[in-house]
Amino acid sequence: MASHRRPKPASRTRVTVLTATAAAAVALSAQAASAAPAKPSKPTSVKDAKAQVDTLYSQAEQATEKYNGANEKLKSLQTEASTLQDQVARQQEHLNTLRDSLGTIAASQYRGGGIDPSLQLFLSSNPDSYLDQATALDQISSLQSSALQQLQDAKRTLDQERAEATAKLAELQATRTELGQRKNEAKTKLAQAQAILNSLTAAQRQQLANDDARANRSTDRVDLGDAKPATARAASAFAYAQGKLGKSYVYGASGPNTFDCSGLTSWAYRQAGVTIPRTAEEQASAGTRIYSESKLSVGDLVIFYGDYHHVGFYAGNGMVLHAPKPGAVVRYESIGNMPFQFGVRI
């Protein structure tokens, strides 16, 4: 975050909340270090192993998409919290200046033979209580009244900004905690998938690897038909995505050389000059929904699964271009291989 001035008197809000955040992060790291993935059931066949692994990969992708969303929220909250802390610092300095000016008035009155009772009350050990009583005192001069009203307004603004900053920092802490939880969840699912693969014989693992290799190579022979993009920006984004065919899938990656599903689509549209949300779930609401597969155009986003955790590009002729799963690369695949929900035209 940005550095902040240290006005007098110093507020403990930021130190307290950030200390709590650091403690939560340490506790989360300790918890993650001690956590171990549950032992998966032994597959009865290569087909059973593939089904189990694919399910775990899908669950890991769900967790990763939530991680991506929390990460985007974290970035936004960090900016907002930093801005609020700067506002609190500036307002504290303003309040200190107003208090100093009232102290100058009191000193002048003392030299002239005594301090106004209203200023005596303000300069007492509990000056904040004065702010609620000052307006009832008849002895306040117009100059003092204006200065005291400014002080009261500044104090009210400072209290409000401190409360907003405290709430924002608490939200930031909660988001950091969620970020760690989602990351650990994805790691656990991936570890479980790897344990299943490790339980297979060398020949069985090779069979699965050959299946994935064939799927990756199918990109070279795909027939996309003669479908056209609906918009120029969709055509541009799809062309950028095509340029990444063969690049590896990596959870949480958003380019330029590795991608997860929503990382590919958001990166490609960004290259085309269009900003769309980072996660598949948010991309599901980023444009006009198209519920009929027959009405999809090249470059439309295609949303899969009931919770919208996977996304790709419609490529034409019933095919999608997407970043599918670990061990795979950005490739074409039949739209029917996953539970289609709807398309989104950007």
mmCIF file of C-alpha atoms in Angstrom:
data_model
loop_
_atom_site.group_PDB
_atom_site.id
_atom_site.type_symbol
_atom_site.label_atom_id
_atom_site.label_comp_id
_atom_site.label_asym_id
_atom_site.label_seq_id
_atom_site.Cartn_x
_atom_site.Cartn_y
_atom_site.Cartn_z
ATOM 1 C CA MET A 1 0.000 0.000 0.000
ATOM 2 C CA ALA A 2 0.967 3.649 -0.246
ATOM 3 C CA SER A 3 2.879 5.164 2.668
ATOM 4 C CA HIS A 4 0.901 7.422 4.956
ATOM 5 C CA ARG A 5 1.724 10.505 6.982
ATOM 6 C CA ARG A 6 1.845 10.149 10.751
ATOM 7 C CA PRO A 7 -0.366 12.969 12.086
ATOM 8 C CA LYS A 8 -0.578 13.869 15.766
ATOM 9 C CA PRO A 9 -2.084 12.342 17.749
ATOM 10 C CA ALA A 10 -1.423 8.972 16.076
ATOM 11 C CA SER A 11 -4.418 6.701 15.452
ATOM 12 C CA ARG A 12 -4.108 3.089 16.547
ATOM 13 C CA THR A 13 -6.798 1.847 14.166
ATOM 14 C CA ARG A 14 -4.509 0.941 11.280
ATOM 15 C CA VAL A 15 -1.877 -0.715 13.483
ATOM 16 C CA THR A 16 -4.459 -2.776 15.352
ATOM 17 C CA VAL A 17 -6.300 -4.041 12.280
ATOM 18 C CA LEU A 18 -3.177 -4.775 10.254
ATOM 19 C CA THR A 19 -1.647 -6.615 13.218
ATOM 20 C CA ALA A 20 -4.755 -8.772 13.353
ATOM 21 C CA THR A 21 -4.452 -9.350 9.603
ATOM 22 C CA ALA A 22 -0.847 -10.472 9.947
ATOM 23 C CA ALA A 23 -1.781 -12.808 12.798
ATOM 24 C CA ALA A 24 -4.563 -14.327 10.708
ATOM 25 C CA ALA A 25 -2.156 -14.852 7.799
ATOM 26 C CA VAL A 26 0.354 -16.608 10.063
ATOM 27 C CA ALA A 27 -2.371 -18.828 11.503
ATOM 28 C CA LEU A 28 -3.617 -19.666 8.020
ATOM 29 C CA SER A 29 -0.102 -20.570 6.873
ATOM 30 C CA ALA A 30 0.346 -22.843 9.870
ATOM 31 C CA GLN A 31 -2.994 -24.482 9.178
ATOM 32 C CA ALA A 32 -2.119 -24.987 5.511
ATOM 33 C CA ALA A 33 1.230 -26.520 6.396
ATOM 34 C CA SER A 34 -0.383 -29.068 8.685
ATOM 35 C CA ALA A 35 -3.274 -29.939 6.368
ATOM 36 C CA ALA A 36 -3.008 -33.170 4.403
ATOM 37 C CA PRO A 37 -5.258 -34.233 1.535
ATOM 38 C CA ALA A 38 -7.695 -37.023 2.233
ATOM 39 C CA LYS A 39 -6.683 -40.400 0.884
ATOM 40 C CA PRO A 40 -8.630 -41.072 -2.331
ATOM 41 C CA SER A 41 -10.418 -44.333 -2.977
ATOM 42 C CA LYS A 42 -8.452 -46.783 -5.087
ATOM 43 C CA PRO A 43 -9.736 -46.749 -8.682
ATOM 44 C CA THR A 44 -11.035 -50.019 -10.067
ATOM 45 C CA SER A 45 -9.986 -49.290 -13.652
ATOM 46 C CA VAL A 46 -8.328 -46.708 -15.856
ATOM 47 C CA LYS A 47 -11.782 -45.401 -16.763
ATOM 48 C CA ASP A 48 -12.695 -45.079 -13.078
ATOM 49 C CA ALA A 49 -9.383 -43.330 -12.377
ATOM 50 C CA LYS A 50 -9.983 -40.847 -15.196
ATOM 51 C CA ALA A 51 -13.499 -40.113 -13.906
ATOM 52 C CA GLN A 52 -12.212 -39.507 -10.372
ATOM 53 C CA VAL A 53 -9.344 -37.327 -11.550
ATOM 54 C CA ASP A 54 -11.584 -35.279 -13.843
ATOM 55 C CA THR A 55 -14.005 -34.700 -10.953
ATOM 56 C CA LEU A 56 -11.188 -33.533 -8.708
ATOM 57 C CA TYR A 57 -9.818 -31.281 -11.447
ATOM 58 C CA SER A 58 -13.276 -29.744 -11.818
ATOM 59 C CA GLN A 59 -13.483 -29.167 -8.055
ATOM 60 C CA ALA A 60 -10.018 -27.638 -8.093
ATOM 61 C CA GLU A 61 -11.121 -25.317 -10.895
ATOM 62 C CA GLN A 62 -14.157 -24.268 -8.849
ATOM 63 C CA ALA A 63 -11.881 -23.372 -5.937
ATOM 64 C CA THR A 64 -9.444 -21.606 -8.259
ATOM 65 C CA GLU A 65 -12.162 -19.478 -9.824
ATOM 66 C CA LYS A 66 -13.207 -18.414 -6.325
ATOM 67 C CA TYR A 67 -9.530 -17.726 -5.582
ATOM 68 C CA ASN A 68 -9.329 -15.567 -8.718
ATOM 69 C CA GLY A 69 -12.411 -13.646 -7.618
ATOM 70 C CA ALA A 70 -11.046 -13.101 -4.111
ATOM 71 C CA ASN A 71 -7.721 -11.980 -5.570
ATOM 72 C CA GLU A 72 -9.408 -9.360 -7.759
ATOM 73 C CA LYS A 73 -11.429 -8.163 -4.759
ATOM 74 C CA LEU A 74 -8.253 -7.983 -2.687
ATOM 75 C CA LYS A 75 -6.584 -5.680 -5.205
ATOM 76 C CA SER A 76 -9.594 -3.368 -5.191
ATOM 77 C CA LEU A 77 -9.841 -3.340 -1.391
ATOM 78 C CA GLN A 78 -6.145 -2.549 -1.035
ATOM 79 C CA THR A 79 -6.599 0.552 -3.183
ATOM 80 C CA GLU A 80 -9.750 1.622 -1.346
ATOM 81 C CA ALA A 81 -8.204 1.047 2.090
ATOM 82 C CA SER A 82 -5.091 3.016 1.147
ATOM 83 C CA THR A 83 -7.225 5.926 -0.061
ATOM 84 C CA LEU A 84 -9.260 5.916 3.152
ATOM 85 C CA GLN A 85 -6.121 5.854 5.280
ATOM 86 C CA ASP A 86 -4.772 8.868 3.394
ATOM 87 C CA GLN A 87 -8.078 10.670 3.994
ATOM 88 C CA VAL A 88 -7.900 9.884 7.713
ATOM 89 C CA ALA A 89 -4.318 11.187 7.860
ATOM 90 C CA ARG A 90 -5.244 14.438 6.095
ATOM 91 C CA GLN A 91 -8.328 14.946 8.260
ATOM 92 C CA GLN A 92 -6.325 14.365 11.447
ATOM 93 C CA GLU A 93 -3.842 17.023 10.339
ATOM 94 C CA HIS A 94 -6.719 19.401 9.631
ATOM 95 C CA LEU A 95 -8.181 18.731 13.067
ATOM 96 C CA ASN A 96 -4.798 19.336 14.709
ATOM 97 C CA THR A 97 -4.489 22.670 12.878
ATOM 98 C CA LEU A 98 -7.916 23.782 14.113
ATOM 99 C CA ARG A 99 -7.055 22.788 17.674
ATOM 100 C CA ASP A 100 -3.788 24.703 17.446
ATOM 101 C CA SER A 101 -5.632 27.808 16.270
ATOM 102 C CA LEU A 102 -8.001 27.620 19.242
ATOM 103 C CA GLY A 103 -5.001 27.252 21.515
ATOM 104 C CA THR A 104 -3.623 30.470 20.029
ATOM 105 C CA ILE A 105 -6.900 32.257 20.840
ATOM 106 C CA ALA A 106 -6.717 30.967 24.417
ATOM 107 C CA ALA A 107 -3.113 32.164 24.797
ATOM 108 C CA SER A 108 -4.076 35.610 23.531
ATOM 109 C CA GLN A 109 -6.965 35.844 25.980
ATOM 110 C CA TYR A 110 -4.718 34.755 28.840
ATOM 111 C CA ARG A 111 -2.275 37.530 28.072
ATOM 112 C CA GLY A 112 -5.204 39.932 28.034
ATOM 113 C CA GLY A 113 -6.375 39.016 31.506
ATOM 114 C CA GLY A 114 -8.070 35.619 31.386
ATOM 115 C CA ILE A 115 -9.308 32.728 29.276
ATOM 116 C CA ASP A 116 -12.869 32.575 28.036
ATOM 117 C CA PRO A 117 -14.811 29.884 30.000
ATOM 118 C CA SER A 118 -15.673 28.171 26.740
ATOM 119 C CA LEU A 119 -11.990 27.786 25.862
ATOM 120 C CA GLN A 120 -11.182 26.635 29.359
ATOM 121 C CA LEU A 121 -13.637 23.822 28.853
ATOM 122 C CA PHE A 122 -12.187 23.000 25.423
ATOM 123 C CA LEU A 123 -8.644 22.867 26.780
ATOM 124 C CA SER A 124 -9.656 20.625 29.671
ATOM 125 C CA SER A 125 -8.653 16.967 29.975
ATOM 126 C CA ASN A 126 -11.772 15.899 28.050
ATOM 127 C CA PRO A 127 -12.062 18.422 25.180
ATOM 128 C CA ASP A 128 -14.271 16.180 23.054
ATOM 129 C CA SER A 129 -17.120 16.588 25.558
ATOM 130 C CA TYR A 130 -16.889 20.286 24.906
ATOM 131 C CA LEU A 131 -17.993 19.828 21.307
ATOM 132 C CA ASP A 132 -21.433 18.752 22.498
ATOM 133 C CA GLN A 133 -21.758 21.622 24.978
ATOM 134 C CA ALA A 134 -20.081 24.544 23.253
ATOM 135 C CA THR A 135 -23.075 25.671 21.244
ATOM 136 C CA ALA A 136 -25.045 26.228 24.480
ATOM 137 C CA LEU A 137 -22.575 28.745 25.907
ATOM 138 C CA ASP A 138 -23.517 32.411 25.471
ATOM 139 C CA GLN A 139 -19.984 33.683 26.065
ATOM 140 C CA ILE A 140 -18.527 32.454 22.739
ATOM 141 C CA SER A 141 -17.548 35.207 20.394
ATOM 142 C CA SER A 142 -18.473 34.969 16.732
ATOM 143 C CA LEU A 143 -14.843 34.212 15.851
ATOM 144 C CA GLN A 144 -14.606 31.492 18.491
ATOM 145 C CA SER A 145 -18.001 30.108 17.491
ATOM 146 C CA SER A 146 -16.934 29.747 13.865
ATOM 147 C CA ALA A 147 -13.640 28.110 14.812
ATOM 148 C CA LEU A 148 -15.321 25.725 17.237
ATOM 149 C CA GLN A 149 -17.964 24.783 14.665
ATOM 150 C CA GLN A 150 -15.201 23.970 12.192
ATOM 151 C CA LEU A 151 -13.532 21.843 14.855
ATOM 152 C CA GLN A 152 -16.761 20.014 15.574
ATOM 153 C CA ASP A 153 -17.343 19.326 11.881
ATOM 154 C CA ALA A 154 -13.747 18.155 11.429
ATOM 155 C CA LYS A 155 -14.024 15.811 14.413
ATOM 156 C CA ARG A 156 -17.261 14.327 13.053
ATOM 157 C CA THR A 157 -15.681 13.802 9.621
ATOM 158 C CA LEU A 158 -12.607 12.198 11.163
ATOM 159 C CA ASP A 159 -14.703 9.765 13.200
ATOM 160 C CA GLN A 160 -16.669 8.783 10.109
ATOM 161 C CA GLU A 161 -13.563 8.263 7.979
ATOM 162 C CA ARG A 162 -11.892 6.230 10.720
ATOM 163 C CA ALA A 163 -14.956 3.989 10.929
ATOM 164 C CA GLU A 164 -14.954 3.510 7.147
ATOM 165 C CA ALA A 165 -11.240 2.709 7.138
ATOM 166 C CA THR A 166 -11.653 0.215 9.977
ATOM 167 C CA ALA A 167 -14.509 -1.549 8.144
ATOM 168 C CA LYS A 168 -12.543 -1.627 4.891
ATOM 169 C CA LEU A 169 -9.461 -3.068 6.584
ATOM 170 C CA ALA A 170 -11.607 -5.729 8.268
ATOM 171 C CA GLU A 171 -13.045 -6.651 4.865
ATOM 172 C CA LEU A 172 -9.504 -6.775 3.504
ATOM 173 C CA GLN A 173 -8.501 -9.177 6.264
ATOM 174 C CA ALA A 174 -11.489 -11.439 5.567
ATOM 175 C CA THR A 175 -10.687 -11.470 1.853
ATOM 176 C CA ARG A 176 -7.061 -12.414 2.518
ATOM 177 C CA THR A 177 -8.286 -15.280 4.680
ATOM 178 C CA GLU A 178 -10.656 -16.452 1.937
ATOM 179 C CA LEU A 179 -7.826 -16.205 -0.585
ATOM 180 C CA GLY A 180 -5.715 -18.591 1.452
ATOM 181 C CA GLN A 181 -8.590 -20.987 1.991
ATOM 182 C CA ARG A 182 -9.415 -21.201 -1.717
ATOM 183 C CA LYS A 183 -5.776 -21.712 -2.622
ATOM 184 C CA ASN A 184 -5.458 -24.525 -0.088
ATOM 185 C CA GLU A 185 -8.697 -26.082 -1.322
ATOM 186 C CA ALA A 186 -7.420 -26.173 -4.902
ATOM 187 C CA LYS A 187 -4.064 -27.597 -3.791
ATOM 188 C CA THR A 188 -5.839 -30.322 -1.821
ATOM 189 C CA LYS A 189 -7.941 -31.392 -4.806
ATOM 190 C CA LEU A 190 -4.892 -31.446 -7.059
ATOM 191 C CA ALA A 191 -2.983 -33.524 -4.516
ATOM 192 C CA GLN A 192 -5.864 -35.988 -4.342
ATOM 193 C CA ALA A 193 -5.904 -36.266 -8.141
ATOM 194 C CA GLN A 194 -2.163 -36.873 -8.177
ATOM 195 C CA ALA A 195 -2.542 -39.573 -5.510
ATOM 196 C CA ILE A 196 -5.028 -41.392 -7.735
ATOM 197 C CA LEU A 197 -2.650 -41.192 -10.686
ATOM 198 C CA ASN A 198 0.198 -42.437 -8.512
ATOM 199 C CA SER A 199 -1.880 -45.472 -7.544
ATOM 200 C CA LEU A 200 -2.029 -46.639 -11.178
ATOM 201 C CA THR A 201 0.494 -48.861 -12.829
ATOM 202 C CA ALA A 202 3.009 -47.341 -15.212
ATOM 203 C CA ALA A 203 1.090 -48.800 -18.153
ATOM 204 C CA GLN A 204 -2.193 -47.306 -16.933
ATOM 205 C CA ARG A 205 -0.624 -43.875 -16.431
ATOM 206 C CA GLN A 206 0.805 -44.053 -19.927
ATOM 207 C CA GLN A 207 -2.638 -44.881 -21.302
ATOM 208 C CA LEU A 208 -4.102 -41.765 -19.698
ATOM 209 C CA ALA A 209 -1.177 -39.665 -20.923
ATOM 210 C CA ASN A 210 -1.697 -40.970 -24.455
ATOM 211 C CA ASP A 211 -5.397 -40.052 -24.275
ATOM 212 C CA ASP A 212 -4.531 -36.483 -23.246
ATOM 213 C CA ALA A 213 -1.852 -36.256 -25.933
ATOM 214 C CA ARG A 214 -4.361 -37.300 -28.591
ATOM 215 C CA ALA A 215 -6.829 -34.690 -27.350
ATOM 216 C CA ASN A 216 -4.128 -32.014 -27.477
ATOM 217 C CA ARG A 217 -3.066 -33.034 -30.999
ATOM 218 C CA SER A 218 -6.677 -32.967 -32.226
ATOM 219 C CA THR A 219 -6.325 -29.181 -32.400
ATOM 220 C CA ASP A 220 -4.418 -29.605 -35.659
ATOM 221 C CA ARG A 221 -7.271 -31.435 -37.391
ATOM 222 C CA VAL A 222 -10.379 -29.649 -36.122
ATOM 223 C CA ASP A 223 -13.064 -28.526 -38.590
ATOM 224 C CA LEU A 224 -14.531 -25.184 -37.479
ATOM 225 C CA GLY A 225 -16.930 -24.819 -40.397
ATOM 226 C CA ASP A 226 -17.764 -21.398 -41.791
ATOM 227 C CA ALA A 227 -19.313 -19.649 -38.743
ATOM 228 C CA LYS A 228 -18.558 -15.939 -38.428
ATOM 229 C CA PRO A 229 -18.021 -13.674 -35.403
ATOM 230 C CA ALA A 230 -20.943 -11.481 -34.380
ATOM 231 C CA THR A 231 -18.756 -8.449 -33.638
ATOM 232 C CA ALA A 232 -15.330 -7.130 -34.570
ATOM 233 C CA ARG A 233 -14.160 -7.234 -30.953
ATOM 234 C CA ALA A 234 -15.223 -10.899 -30.665
ATOM 235 C CA ALA A 235 -13.295 -11.681 -33.847
ATOM 236 C CA SER A 236 -10.212 -9.939 -32.474
ATOM 237 C CA ALA A 237 -10.392 -11.648 -29.062
ATOM 238 C CA PHE A 238 -10.866 -15.062 -30.664
ATOM 239 C CA ALA A 239 -7.875 -14.493 -32.943
ATOM 240 C CA TYR A 240 -5.705 -13.659 -29.932
ATOM 241 C CA ALA A 241 -6.922 -16.820 -28.180
ATOM 242 C CA GLN A 242 -6.131 -18.897 -31.263
ATOM 243 C CA GLY A 243 -2.594 -17.551 -31.076
ATOM 244 C CA LYS A 244 -2.252 -19.324 -27.714
ATOM 245 C CA LEU A 245 -3.186 -22.807 -28.954
ATOM 246 C CA GLY A 246 -0.815 -25.323 -27.371
ATOM 247 C CA LYS A 247 0.011 -23.155 -24.343
ATOM 248 C CA SER A 248 -0.153 -24.950 -20.994
ATOM 249 C CA TYR A 249 -3.032 -24.832 -18.550
ATOM 250 C CA VAL A 250 -2.002 -23.530 -15.098
ATOM 251 C CA TYR A 251 -4.429 -22.806 -12.272
ATOM 252 C CA GLY A 252 -4.744 -19.075 -11.596
ATOM 253 C CA ALA A 253 -2.695 -18.058 -14.651
ATOM 254 C CA SER A 254 -3.836 -15.284 -16.961
ATOM 255 C CA GLY A 255 -1.140 -15.176 -19.633
ATOM 256 C CA PRO A 256 0.734 -14.463 -21.636
ATOM 257 C CA ASN A 257 2.130 -17.997 -21.819
ATOM 258 C CA THR A 258 0.022 -20.031 -19.355
ATOM 259 C CA PHE A 259 -3.686 -19.797 -18.643
ATOM 260 C CA ASP A 260 -6.618 -21.129 -16.722
ATOM 261 C CA CYS A 261 -10.045 -21.005 -18.383
ATOM 262 C CA SER A 262 -11.127 -17.477 -17.460
ATOM 263 C CA GLY A 263 -7.541 -16.286 -17.611
ATOM 264 C CA LEU A 264 -7.509 -17.093 -21.335
ATOM 265 C CA THR A 265 -10.821 -15.393 -22.129
ATOM 266 C CA SER A 266 -10.110 -12.251 -20.082
ATOM 267 C CA TRP A 267 -6.584 -11.990 -21.513
ATOM 268 C CA ALA A 268 -7.774 -12.371 -25.118
ATOM 269 C CA TYR A 269 -10.499 -9.745 -24.774
ATOM 270 C CA ARG A 270 -8.058 -7.400 -23.065
ATOM 271 C CA GLN A 271 -5.728 -7.682 -26.072
ATOM 272 C CA ALA A 272 -8.728 -6.763 -28.218
ATOM 273 C CA GLY A 273 -9.200 -3.587 -26.151
ATOM 274 C CA VAL A 274 -12.141 -4.844 -24.103
ATOM 275 C CA THR A 275 -12.032 -5.344 -20.333
ATOM 276 C CA ILE A 276 -14.173 -8.167 -18.971
ATOM 277 C CA PRO A 277 -14.223 -9.607 -15.430
ATOM 278 C CA ARG A 278 -11.539 -12.087 -14.396
ATOM 279 C CA THR A 279 -13.671 -15.054 -13.289
ATOM 280 C CA ALA A 280 -15.961 -17.331 -15.301
ATOM 281 C CA GLU A 281 -18.860 -16.638 -12.944
ATOM 282 C CA GLU A 282 -18.560 -12.886 -13.474
ATOM 283 C CA GLN A 283 -18.003 -13.286 -17.206
ATOM 284 C CA ALA A 284 -21.364 -15.085 -17.306
ATOM 285 C CA SER A 285 -22.972 -11.667 -16.685
ATOM 286 C CA ALA A 286 -20.615 -9.561 -18.807
ATOM 287 C CA GLY A 287 -22.780 -9.378 -21.929
ATOM 288 C CA THR A 288 -25.921 -10.635 -23.662
ATOM 289 C CA ARG A 289 -26.773 -14.240 -22.859
ATOM 290 C CA ILE A 290 -27.494 -16.679 -25.671
ATOM 291 C CA TYR A 291 -29.255 -19.842 -24.536
ATOM 292 C CA SER A 292 -29.393 -21.676 -27.866
ATOM 293 C CA GLU A 293 -26.216 -23.352 -29.092
ATOM 294 C CA SER A 294 -27.416 -22.880 -32.675
ATOM 295 C CA LYS A 295 -27.300 -19.091 -32.255
ATOM 296 C CA LEU A 296 -23.722 -18.902 -30.992
ATOM 297 C CA SER A 297 -21.171 -16.996 -33.065
ATOM 298 C CA VAL A 298 -17.401 -17.285 -33.150
ATOM 299 C CA GLY A 299 -15.822 -15.398 -30.255
ATOM 300 C CA ASP A 300 -18.859 -15.635 -27.979
ATOM 301 C CA LEU A 301 -18.020 -16.795 -24.474
ATOM 302 C CA VAL A 302 -19.438 -20.212 -23.599
ATOM 303 C CA ILE A 303 -20.328 -20.903 -19.953
ATOM 304 C CA PHE A 304 -20.304 -24.457 -18.577
ATOM 305 C CA TYR A 305 -21.564 -26.155 -15.379
ATOM 306 C CA GLY A 306 -24.385 -25.035 -13.118
ATOM 307 C CA ASP A 307 -22.171 -22.810 -10.984
ATOM 308 C CA TYR A 308 -20.571 -21.222 -14.100
ATOM 309 C CA HIS A 309 -17.030 -22.215 -13.107
ATOM 310 C CA HIS A 310 -15.726 -22.925 -16.621
ATOM 311 C CA VAL A 311 -15.626 -20.720 -19.714
ATOM 312 C CA GLY A 312 -14.246 -20.878 -23.250
ATOM 313 C CA PHE A 313 -14.703 -19.327 -26.702
ATOM 314 C CA TYR A 314 -17.189 -20.613 -29.229
ATOM 315 C CA ALA A 315 -15.048 -21.597 -32.226
ATOM 316 C CA GLY A 316 -17.712 -22.721 -34.707
ATOM 317 C CA ASN A 317 -19.141 -26.071 -35.841
ATOM 318 C CA GLY A 318 -19.996 -27.134 -32.280
ATOM 319 C CA MET A 319 -16.450 -26.619 -31.020
ATOM 320 C CA VAL A 320 -15.024 -24.470 -28.233
ATOM 321 C CA LEU A 321 -11.529 -23.102 -27.759
ATOM 322 C CA HIS A 322 -10.537 -23.233 -24.099
ATOM 323 C CA ALA A 323 -7.927 -23.965 -21.454
ATOM 324 C CA PRO A 324 -9.328 -27.216 -20.047
ATOM 325 C CA LYS A 325 -7.370 -28.715 -17.121
ATOM 326 C CA PRO A 326 -3.914 -29.585 -15.710
ATOM 327 C CA GLY A 327 -1.780 -31.608 -18.076
ATOM 328 C CA ALA A 328 -3.668 -30.195 -21.050
ATOM 329 C CA VAL A 329 -3.028 -27.234 -23.307
ATOM 330 C CA VAL A 330 -5.200 -24.533 -24.834
ATOM 331 C CA ARG A 331 -7.122 -26.510 -27.457
ATOM 332 C CA TYR A 332 -10.374 -27.072 -29.316
ATOM 333 C CA GLU A 333 -12.952 -29.443 -27.889
ATOM 334 C CA SER A 334 -16.543 -30.427 -28.601
ATOM 335 C CA ILE A 335 -19.061 -28.233 -26.815
ATOM 336 C CA GLY A 336 -20.927 -31.394 -25.871
ATOM 337 C CA ASN A 337 -18.085 -32.675 -23.696
ATOM 338 C CA MET A 338 -19.178 -30.353 -20.881
ATOM 339 C CA PRO A 339 -22.595 -29.272 -19.502
ATOM 340 C CA PHE A 340 -23.398 -26.183 -21.617
ATOM 341 C CA GLN A 341 -25.332 -23.413 -19.837
ATOM 342 C CA PHE A 342 -25.389 -20.470 -22.281
ATOM 343 C CA GLY A 343 -23.243 -18.211 -24.390
ATOM 344 C CA VAL A 344 -22.330 -14.580 -23.674
ATOM 345 C CA ARG A 345 -21.909 -12.055 -26.455
ATOM 346 C CA ILE A 346 -19.547 -9.229 -25.486
#
